[in-house]
Amino acid sequence: MNMKNALIINAHQRWENFAEGKLNQSFASVAEDRLTMLGYNVQTTVIDEEYDVNSEIDKHQWADVVIVQHTSFK
């Protein structure tokens, strides 16, 4: 069986006392658990945490699928 690779990006940007990011993290965690259960290799990125651009490029090239989890307010 050929395993697929998935990159999940939690694109939430924290707004103190307004949007802590718990909903986005919950959705990203559910996606990671489900994809892992389906046999995917999963890597994650959290936009609000420090990250390395070259590492992120490598993750995108590695991934067969990229999921961007975010919410927006109007």
mmCIF file of C-alpha atoms in Angstrom:
data_model
loop_
_atom_site.group_PDB
_atom_site.id
_atom_site.type_symbol
_atom_site.label_atom_id
_atom_site.label_comp_id
_atom_site.label_asym_id
_atom_site.label_seq_id
_atom_site.Cartn_x
_atom_site.Cartn_y
_atom_site.Cartn_z
ATOM 1 C CA MET A 1 0.000 0.000 0.000
ATOM 2 C CA ASN A 2 1.379 3.406 -1.021
ATOM 3 C CA MET A 3 0.851 5.870 1.855
ATOM 4 C CA LYS A 4 -0.178 9.417 1.057
ATOM 5 C CA ASN A 5 1.282 12.514 2.689
ATOM 6 C CA ALA A 6 -0.838 15.309 4.137
ATOM 7 C CA LEU A 7 0.169 18.744 5.390
ATOM 8 C CA ILE A 8 -2.269 20.495 7.722
ATOM 9 C CA ILE A 9 -1.743 24.230 8.193
ATOM 10 C CA ASN A 10 -3.476 25.831 11.155
ATOM 11 C CA ALA A 11 -3.692 29.366 9.764
ATOM 12 C CA HIS A 12 -5.299 30.936 12.820
ATOM 13 C CA GLN A 13 -3.760 34.174 14.023
ATOM 14 C CA ARG A 14 -4.493 34.725 17.693
ATOM 15 C CA TRP A 15 -6.383 37.804 18.795
ATOM 16 C CA GLU A 16 -5.990 38.205 22.543
ATOM 17 C CA ASN A 17 -9.320 37.967 24.445
ATOM 18 C CA PHE A 18 -11.265 37.618 21.182
ATOM 19 C CA ALA A 19 -10.133 34.637 19.110
ATOM 20 C CA GLU A 20 -7.830 32.312 20.995
ATOM 21 C CA GLY A 21 -7.700 29.708 18.203
ATOM 22 C CA LYS A 22 -9.269 26.789 20.069
ATOM 23 C CA LEU A 23 -11.818 26.021 17.336
ATOM 24 C CA ASN A 24 -9.198 25.970 14.571
ATOM 25 C CA GLN A 25 -6.905 23.791 16.691
ATOM 26 C CA SER A 26 -9.787 21.390 17.350
ATOM 27 C CA PHE A 27 -10.582 21.107 13.637
ATOM 28 C CA ALA A 28 -6.894 20.645 12.752
ATOM 29 C CA SER A 29 -6.562 17.927 15.412
ATOM 30 C CA VAL A 30 -9.653 16.091 14.149
ATOM 31 C CA ALA A 31 -8.279 16.227 10.587
ATOM 32 C CA GLU A 32 -4.887 14.929 11.743
ATOM 33 C CA ASP A 33 -6.468 12.061 13.710
ATOM 34 C CA ARG A 34 -8.766 11.086 10.840
ATOM 35 C CA LEU A 35 -6.060 11.218 8.170
ATOM 36 C CA THR A 36 -3.695 9.202 10.367
ATOM 37 C CA MET A 37 -6.444 6.618 10.865
ATOM 38 C CA LEU A 38 -6.851 6.444 7.070
ATOM 39 C CA GLY A 39 -3.148 5.704 6.659
ATOM 40 C CA TYR A 40 -1.772 9.131 5.777
ATOM 41 C CA ASN A 41 1.594 10.439 6.927
ATOM 42 C CA VAL A 42 0.762 13.811 8.460
ATOM 43 C CA GLN A 43 2.837 16.901 9.147
ATOM 44 C CA THR A 44 1.468 20.107 10.626
ATOM 45 C CA THR A 45 2.284 23.790 10.712
ATOM 46 C CA VAL A 46 0.831 26.370 13.093
ATOM 47 C CA ILE A 47 1.101 29.868 11.638
ATOM 48 C CA ASP A 48 1.169 31.520 15.082
ATOM 49 C CA GLU A 49 4.261 29.506 16.050
ATOM 50 C CA GLU A 50 7.760 30.121 14.776
ATOM 51 C CA TYR A 51 8.520 28.321 11.517
ATOM 52 C CA ASP A 52 11.297 28.059 8.971
ATOM 53 C CA VAL A 53 10.473 29.032 5.374
ATOM 54 C CA ASN A 54 12.736 26.385 3.812
ATOM 55 C CA SER A 55 11.203 23.690 6.022
ATOM 56 C CA GLU A 56 7.736 24.810 4.934
ATOM 57 C CA ILE A 57 8.751 24.595 1.265
ATOM 58 C CA ASP A 58 9.982 21.044 1.908
ATOM 59 C CA LYS A 59 6.666 20.141 3.568
ATOM 60 C CA HIS A 60 4.690 21.481 0.590
ATOM 61 C CA GLN A 61 6.819 19.512 -1.860
ATOM 62 C CA TRP A 62 6.444 16.367 0.291
ATOM 63 C CA ALA A 63 2.657 16.646 0.612
ATOM 64 C CA ASP A 64 0.147 14.993 -1.698
ATOM 65 C CA VAL A 65 -2.587 17.100 -0.114
ATOM 66 C CA VAL A 66 -2.510 20.403 1.805
ATOM 67 C CA ILE A 67 -5.302 21.400 4.177
ATOM 68 C CA VAL A 68 -5.486 25.013 5.360
ATOM 69 C CA GLN A 69 -7.648 25.356 8.466
ATOM 70 C CA HIS A 70 -8.878 28.859 9.264
ATOM 71 C CA THR A 71 -11.974 30.802 10.113
ATOM 72 C CA SER A 72 -12.837 34.309 9.134
ATOM 73 C CA PHE A 73 -15.069 36.920 10.655
ATOM 74 C CA LYS A 74 -17.154 39.401 8.705
#
